[in-house]
Coordinates of C-alpha atoms and ligand atoms in Angstrom, one line a residue:
M232 CA -56.6 11.1 -31.4
I233 CA -55.4 7.5 -31.1
K234 CA -54.1 5.8 -34.3
L235 CA -53.7 2.1 -34.8
I236 CA -51.7 0.9 -37.8
K237 CA -52.8 -2.8 -38.4
N238 CA -51.1 -5.6 -40.0
V239 CA -47.9 -3.8 -41.1
E240 CA -44.3 -5.2 -41.6
V241 CA -42.2 -3.1 -39.1
Y242 CA -38.5 -2.2 -39.6
S243 CA -37.1 -0.5 -36.5
P244 CA -34.8 -0.3 -38.9
E245 CA -34.1 -3.8 -37.6
K246 CA -36.8 -6.1 -39.0
I247 CA -39.5 -6.7 -36.3
G248 CA -42.1 -8.5 -38.6
K249 CA -45.7 -8.1 -39.0
S250 CA -47.3 -6.2 -36.1
D251 CA -49.9 -3.8 -35.0
V252 CA -48.5 -0.5 -33.8
L253 CA -50.4 1.9 -31.4
I254 CA -49.9 5.6 -31.7
A255 CA -50.9 7.9 -28.8
D256 CA -49.9 11.3 -27.5
M257 CA -47.6 11.8 -30.2
R258 CA -45.6 8.6 -29.3
I259 CA -45.4 5.0 -30.1
A260 CA -47.7 3.4 -27.2
A261 CA -47.4 -0.2 -28.2
I262 CA -46.1 -2.7 -30.6
S263 CA -47.5 -6.1 -30.6
P264 CA -48.7 -8.9 -33.1
E265 CA -52.3 -8.2 -32.3
I266 CA -53.7 -5.1 -30.8
H267 CA -57.7 -5.0 -30.6
M268 CA -59.4 -1.7 -30.6
A269 CA -62.6 -0.6 -32.2
E270 CA -62.8 2.4 -34.5
S271 CA -64.4 5.4 -33.0
E272 CA -64.4 9.0 -33.1
Y273 CA -61.4 8.7 -30.8
V274 CA -59.5 5.8 -32.6
E275 CA -58.4 5.9 -36.2
I276 CA -57.5 2.4 -37.8
I277 CA -55.0 2.5 -40.5
D278 CA -54.8 -0.6 -42.7
G279 CA -51.0 -1.5 -43.1
T280 CA -51.5 -4.5 -45.2
G281 CA -48.9 -4.5 -48.0
K282 CA -46.9 -1.8 -46.3
L283 CA -43.6 -1.5 -44.5
L284 CA -43.5 0.8 -41.4
V285 CA -40.1 2.6 -41.1
P286 CA -38.8 5.3 -38.8
G287 CA -39.3 8.9 -39.9
F288 CA -35.9 9.9 -41.7
I289 CA -33.2 12.2 -40.4
D290 CA -31.6 14.6 -42.7
A291 CA -28.6 16.1 -40.8
H292 CA -27.3 18.6 -43.3
V293 CA -29.7 20.9 -45.0
H294 CA -29.6 24.4 -46.1
I295 CA -33.1 25.1 -44.8
L296 CA -32.6 28.8 -45.2
G297 CA -31.3 28.4 -48.7
G298 CA -27.6 28.5 -49.5
G299 CA -25.6 28.9 -52.7
G300 CA -24.8 32.2 -53.8
E301 CA -21.4 31.2 -55.3
G302 CA -22.3 32.4 -58.8
G303 CA -23.3 35.9 -57.5
Y304 CA -26.4 37.0 -55.6
R305 CA -29.1 35.6 -58.0
T306 CA -27.7 32.1 -57.4
R307 CA -28.7 32.3 -53.7
T308 CA -30.9 29.4 -53.4
P309 CA -34.6 29.4 -52.0
E310 CA -35.6 28.5 -48.5
L311 CA -36.8 24.7 -47.9
Q312 CA -40.5 24.2 -48.0
L313 CA -42.5 21.7 -45.6
S314 CA -43.8 19.8 -48.6
D315 CA -40.2 18.9 -49.7
L316 CA -39.6 17.2 -46.3
I317 CA -42.8 15.4 -46.3
K318 CA -42.3 14.0 -49.9
G319 CA -38.9 12.8 -48.6
G320 CA -40.2 11.1 -45.5
I321 CA -38.0 13.4 -43.5
S322 CA -39.3 14.2 -40.1
T323 CA -36.0 15.4 -38.5
V324 CA -33.9 18.0 -40.1
V325 CA -30.6 19.8 -39.0
G326 CA -30.3 23.2 -40.7
C327 CA -26.9 24.9 -41.5
L328 CA -25.3 28.0 -43.3
G329 CA -22.8 27.2 -45.8
T330 CA -20.2 29.5 -47.6
D331 CA -22.2 32.5 -47.0
G332 CA -22.3 33.6 -43.3
I333 CA -22.9 37.2 -44.1
A334 CA -26.0 37.6 -46.0
R335 CA -27.3 34.6 -44.2
N336 CA -27.0 34.5 -40.4
M337 CA -27.7 32.6 -37.2
E338 CA -30.8 34.4 -36.3
S339 CA -32.4 33.7 -39.6
L340 CA -31.5 30.1 -39.3
V341 CA -32.9 29.6 -35.9
A342 CA -36.0 31.5 -37.0
K343 CA -36.5 29.1 -39.9
A344 CA -36.0 26.1 -37.6
Y345 CA -38.7 27.5 -35.3
G346 CA -40.9 28.0 -38.3
L347 CA -40.4 24.4 -39.4
R348 CA -41.3 23.3 -35.8
E349 CA -44.5 25.4 -35.9
E350 CA -45.3 23.2 -39.2
G351 CA -44.7 20.0 -37.4
V352 CA -41.0 19.2 -38.1
T353 CA -38.5 18.2 -35.6
A354 CA -35.9 20.8 -36.7
F355 CA -32.4 21.6 -35.2
V356 CA -29.4 23.9 -36.4
Y357 CA -25.7 23.9 -36.2
T358 CA -24.1 27.0 -35.2
G359 CA -21.6 28.9 -37.6
S360 CA -21.0 28.5 -41.3
Y361 CA -17.9 27.6 -43.3
R362 CA -15.7 29.9 -41.5
V363 CA -13.5 29.9 -38.4
P364 CA -13.7 31.7 -36.1
V365 CA -17.3 30.5 -35.9
K366 CA -19.9 33.3 -35.9
T367 CA -22.3 32.4 -33.3
L368 CA -25.4 33.8 -31.8
T369 CA -24.1 34.5 -28.3
E370 CA -20.3 35.0 -29.2
S371 CA -19.4 31.6 -27.8
I372 CA -20.0 28.0 -29.1
Q373 CA -20.5 26.6 -25.8
K374 CA -23.1 29.2 -24.9
D375 CA -25.0 28.7 -28.2
I376 CA -25.0 25.0 -27.6
M377 CA -26.1 25.3 -23.8
M378 CA -28.6 28.2 -24.0
I379 CA -30.0 28.0 -27.6
E380 CA -32.1 24.9 -27.5
P381 CA -32.2 24.1 -31.3
V382 CA -28.3 24.4 -31.5
I383 CA -27.0 20.8 -31.3
G384 CA -23.5 21.3 -32.7
V385 CA -21.3 23.4 -35.1
G386 CA -21.1 23.5 -38.7
E387 CA -20.6 23.2 -41.6
V388 CA -17.0 24.3 -40.9
A389 CA -15.0 24.0 -44.2
V390 CA -11.6 22.5 -44.5
S391 CA -9.6 21.4 -47.6
D392 CA -11.5 23.8 -49.8
H393 CA -10.6 26.9 -51.6
R394 CA -13.7 28.6 -50.1
S395 CA -12.6 27.7 -46.5
S396 CA -11.2 30.0 -44.0
V397 CA -8.0 28.0 -43.8
P398 CA -8.3 27.1 -40.1
T399 CA -5.0 26.2 -38.5
R400 CA -4.8 22.9 -36.6
E401 CA -5.1 24.8 -33.2
E402 CA -8.1 26.8 -34.5
L403 CA -9.9 23.7 -35.6
A404 CA -9.1 21.8 -32.3
R405 CA -10.5 24.7 -30.3
V406 CA -13.8 24.7 -32.2
I407 CA -14.2 20.8 -31.7
A408 CA -13.2 21.2 -28.0
D409 CA -15.5 23.9 -27.3
A410 CA -18.4 22.0 -28.9
R411 CA -17.7 18.9 -27.1
V412 CA -17.8 20.8 -23.7
G413 CA -20.9 22.6 -24.8
G414 CA -22.4 19.2 -25.6
I415 CA -21.4 17.5 -22.4
L416 CA -22.8 20.4 -20.4
S417 CA -26.2 20.4 -22.2
G418 CA -26.6 16.8 -22.9
K419 CA -26.5 17.3 -26.6
S420 CA -24.1 15.8 -29.0
G421 CA -22.1 19.0 -29.7
V422 CA -21.1 17.4 -33.0
V423 CA -19.0 19.5 -35.5
N424 CA -20.1 18.9 -38.9
I425 CA -17.2 19.5 -41.1
H426 CA -17.5 20.2 -45.0
L427 CA -14.8 18.5 -47.0
G428 CA -13.8 20.1 -50.1
D429 CA -11.8 18.9 -53.2
G430 CA -8.6 20.5 -51.7
K431 CA -5.2 18.6 -51.5
T432 CA -5.3 18.2 -47.7
G433 CA -8.4 15.9 -47.8
L434 CA -9.3 14.5 -44.3
N435 CA -5.8 15.4 -43.0
P436 CA -7.2 18.5 -41.0
I437 CA -9.4 16.5 -39.1
E438 CA -6.9 13.5 -38.4
E439 CA -4.3 15.9 -37.3
V440 CA -6.6 17.2 -34.5
L441 CA -8.0 13.9 -33.4
S442 CA -4.8 12.0 -33.4
S443 CA -3.0 14.7 -31.3
S444 CA -5.8 15.2 -28.8
D445 CA -8.1 13.3 -26.4
I446 CA -11.2 14.2 -28.3
P447 CA -13.1 11.1 -29.6
Y448 CA -13.8 10.5 -33.2
T449 CA -17.5 10.9 -32.5
Q450 CA -17.2 14.5 -31.8
V451 CA -17.0 15.3 -35.6
L452 CA -19.0 14.3 -38.7
P453 CA -17.1 14.9 -42.0
T454 CA -19.7 15.5 -44.8
H455 CA -19.3 15.2 -48.5
A456 CA -16.8 12.4 -48.0
N457 CA -17.9 10.9 -51.5
R458 CA -17.3 14.0 -53.4
N459 CA -14.2 12.5 -55.3
P460 CA -12.5 9.1 -55.4
D461 CA -9.4 10.1 -53.4
L462 CA -11.3 11.6 -50.7
Y463 CA -13.5 8.6 -50.6
V464 CA -10.6 6.2 -50.1
E465 CA -9.4 8.3 -47.2
A466 CA -12.9 8.3 -45.8
L467 CA -12.9 4.6 -45.6
K468 CA -9.7 4.4 -43.7
Y469 CA -11.1 7.0 -41.4
A470 CA -14.2 5.2 -40.8
K471 CA -12.2 1.9 -40.1
N472 CA -10.4 3.9 -37.5
G473 CA -13.6 4.6 -35.6
G474 CA -14.8 7.7 -37.3
Y475 CA -18.1 8.4 -38.7
V476 CA -18.4 9.7 -42.3
D477 CA -21.4 11.3 -44.1
F478 CA -22.1 10.9 -47.7
T479 CA -24.2 13.5 -49.6
T480 CA -27.0 12.3 -51.6
S481 CA -27.9 15.3 -53.7
T482 CA -25.9 15.3 -57.0
V483 CA -26.0 15.9 -60.7
P484 CA -24.9 13.7 -63.7
A485 CA -22.0 16.1 -64.2
F486 CA -20.5 15.5 -60.8
I487 CA -20.8 11.7 -61.1
E488 CA -19.0 11.9 -64.5
E489 CA -16.2 13.9 -62.8
G490 CA -15.7 11.2 -60.3
E491 CA -18.2 11.8 -57.4
V492 CA -19.1 8.3 -55.9
K493 CA -22.9 8.3 -55.5
A494 CA -24.0 8.0 -52.0
S495 CA -25.5 4.4 -52.4
K496 CA -22.4 3.2 -54.1
A497 CA -20.2 4.7 -51.5
F498 CA -22.0 3.0 -48.6
A499 CA -22.2 -0.3 -50.6
M500 CA -18.5 -0.5 -51.5
A501 CA -17.6 0.7 -47.9
L502 CA -19.5 -2.3 -46.5
E503 CA -17.6 -4.6 -48.8
Q504 CA -14.4 -3.2 -47.6
G505 CA -15.3 -3.9 -44.0
V506 CA -16.5 -0.6 -42.8
S507 CA -19.1 -0.9 -40.2
S508 CA -22.8 0.0 -41.3
D509 CA -23.1 1.7 -37.9
H510 CA -20.4 4.4 -38.9
M511 CA -21.9 5.9 -42.1
T512 CA -24.7 8.5 -42.5
F513 CA -26.4 10.1 -45.4
S514 CA -27.4 13.6 -45.6
S515 CA -29.0 15.6 -48.6
D516 CA -27.2 18.9 -48.6
G517 CA -30.7 20.1 -49.6
Q518 CA -31.2 23.5 -51.0
G519 CA -27.5 23.7 -51.7
S520 CA -26.9 24.9 -55.4
L521 CA -26.0 22.4 -58.1
P522 CA -24.6 23.7 -61.4
R523 CA -26.2 22.1 -64.4
F524 CA -24.0 21.7 -67.6
D525 CA -24.9 21.0 -71.2
K526 CA -23.2 18.3 -73.3
L527 CA -20.3 20.5 -74.1
G528 CA -19.7 21.2 -70.5
K529 CA -21.1 24.7 -70.7
L530 CA -23.0 25.9 -67.6
E531 CA -26.7 26.0 -68.5
G532 CA -28.0 27.0 -65.1
L533 CA -28.4 26.0 -61.4
D534 CA -30.4 23.3 -59.8
V535 CA -31.1 23.1 -56.1
G536 CA -30.2 20.1 -54.0
K537 CA -33.2 18.0 -52.9
V538 CA -33.9 16.6 -49.7
T539 CA -35.9 13.9 -51.5
S540 CA -32.6 12.4 -52.7
L541 CA -32.0 11.1 -49.1
F542 CA -34.4 8.1 -49.4
E543 CA -33.8 7.7 -53.1
S544 CA -30.3 6.6 -52.1
V545 CA -31.8 4.0 -49.6
V546 CA -33.9 2.6 -52.4
E547 CA -30.8 2.5 -54.6
L548 CA -29.0 0.4 -52.0
V549 CA -31.8 -2.1 -52.0
R550 CA -32.5 -2.2 -55.7
E551 CA -29.1 -1.7 -57.2
F552 CA -26.7 -3.1 -54.6
N553 CA -28.9 -5.7 -52.9
I554 CA -28.4 -4.5 -49.4
S555 CA -31.3 -5.5 -47.0
L556 CA -33.7 -2.7 -46.1
E557 CA -32.8 -2.9 -42.4
V558 CA -29.2 -2.2 -43.1
A559 CA -30.1 0.4 -45.9
L560 CA -32.1 2.5 -43.6
K561 CA -29.4 2.9 -40.9
P562 CA -27.7 5.9 -42.4
I563 CA -30.9 7.9 -42.4
T564 CA -32.3 6.6 -39.1
E565 CA -30.5 5.2 -36.2
N566 CA -27.0 6.1 -37.1
P567 CA -27.5 9.9 -37.3
A568 CA -29.9 9.6 -34.3
R569 CA -27.1 8.0 -32.2
L570 CA -24.4 10.4 -33.2
L571 CA -26.4 13.4 -32.8
K572 CA -28.0 12.3 -29.6
L573 CA -31.6 12.7 -30.9
K574 CA -33.8 11.3 -28.3
G575 CA -36.8 9.3 -29.4
K576 CA -35.8 9.5 -33.0
G577 CA -34.5 7.2 -35.7
T578 CA -36.2 4.1 -34.4
I579 CA -39.5 2.5 -33.9
A580 CA -39.9 1.4 -30.3
V581 CA -42.4 2.0 -27.4
G582 CA -41.9 5.4 -26.1
C583 CA -40.2 6.9 -29.2
D584 CA -41.7 9.9 -31.1
A585 CA -44.4 8.6 -33.6
D586 CA -42.2 9.9 -36.5
L587 CA -43.1 7.2 -39.1
V588 CA -43.1 6.5 -42.8
L589 CA -45.3 3.8 -44.6
L590 CA -43.8 2.4 -47.8
D591 CA -45.4 0.1 -50.4
S592 CA -43.7 -3.1 -49.8
E593 CA -43.2 -3.6 -53.5
S594 CA -42.3 -0.4 -55.1
L595 CA -40.9 1.0 -51.8
Q596 CA -42.7 4.3 -52.6
I597 CA -43.5 6.6 -49.7
T598 CA -47.2 6.3 -49.3
D599 CA -47.9 7.8 -45.8
V600 CA -46.0 10.2 -43.4
F601 CA -46.5 10.9 -39.8
Y602 CA -44.7 13.7 -37.8
R603 CA -45.2 12.8 -34.0
G604 CA -48.4 11.0 -34.9
K605 CA -49.8 13.6 -37.1
Q606 CA -50.5 12.5 -40.7
M607 CA -48.8 14.7 -43.2
M608 CA -49.1 12.3 -46.1
K609 CA -51.9 9.9 -46.9
A610 CA -51.9 7.4 -49.7
T611 CA -49.1 9.5 -51.5
R612 CA -51.2 12.7 -51.4
L613 CA -50.1 15.6 -49.1
V614 CA -52.4 16.2 -46.1
E615 CA -50.4 19.1 -44.7
C616 CA -48.1 21.6 -46.6
G617 CA -46.3 24.7 -45.7
T618 CA -47.7 28.0 -44.8
F619 CA -47.2 29.5 -48.2
E620 CA -47.9 26.4 -50.2
R621 CA -51.0 24.6 -51.5
C622 CA -51.4 21.0 -50.9
D623 CA -52.6 20.3 -54.3
S624 CA -49.6 21.9 -56.1
Ligands
ZN130 ZN1 -20.9 21.7 -47.7

């Protein structure tokens, strides 16, 4: 089935302007001010009037298998469901393990990624968990990246955190070097996604490796860089030196009160301070556990990080910080696609995968979602949902 989206304002994320967009064979076949085609049993015409067409979003740090568990076994969080991704406009996801690399493992993570692929998502994984040495599938970081197709890098390796394995500089350097070579030999990025905690050493463990080796800054992506004000200041310096930094969008009010810089604010302030908009990414940390406190600071229960927070942060950038949509979209589209070498993703251009999101031009609400041309959401209603879900729920 060919689809033709008519009269829509296209953001690639760069503003292209009013266009007609033709989707054929799961890809974008043409973008032109005027494409004429009659509706038929083979051609579906979609009216894009009053809508913005943007690339499907990329969420490069999600606990697709569930995460958490840091308050005991019952705090292990549930698996990600397809409908969550669709509601968030996310067509590409990178799954990872977290603190727990024992009761969660790589076999299950890869199986979950395959499951999401069967449901239409573009899904990849990082090999490993918080710990070094990295527990891989094949006993080798290089081999995992080269021989296990969904593995595109390593992560989330924890540093500066009381839950980390406290890797030495040499150990961390070896992980990054192995990932780099695995990436070079497979045509993948081999990026090492590094979890930053609240620990005293901040970004130093990464800086020490990069400043004393020949490995480029683009080989690592430190995440949670907005988790406290001191770390955030360090992260801006790091980004100005050429690094990429990732801001986490899932949060709770208690974290913000404790000093977490919310992702939208982190991006907007960084721009003001001269950090390139090309060097920042957002990820949701979806399905991670988030503690919920009452007014007296007593733990009331736990929430689960939501992938829908990813685009909400982009809307905040536009609404609260007056950032143009074309810049605000970069951290969830072209920036992660470039860094993670995700071909055909993160942009709207002829030949790219037809991963697309339609937004209401006034409210910026997600109204329609396409995964490789297949409609997953139509007029704000789910058309598709996960194997164990009901679309009307
Ligand atoms: Zn983390």
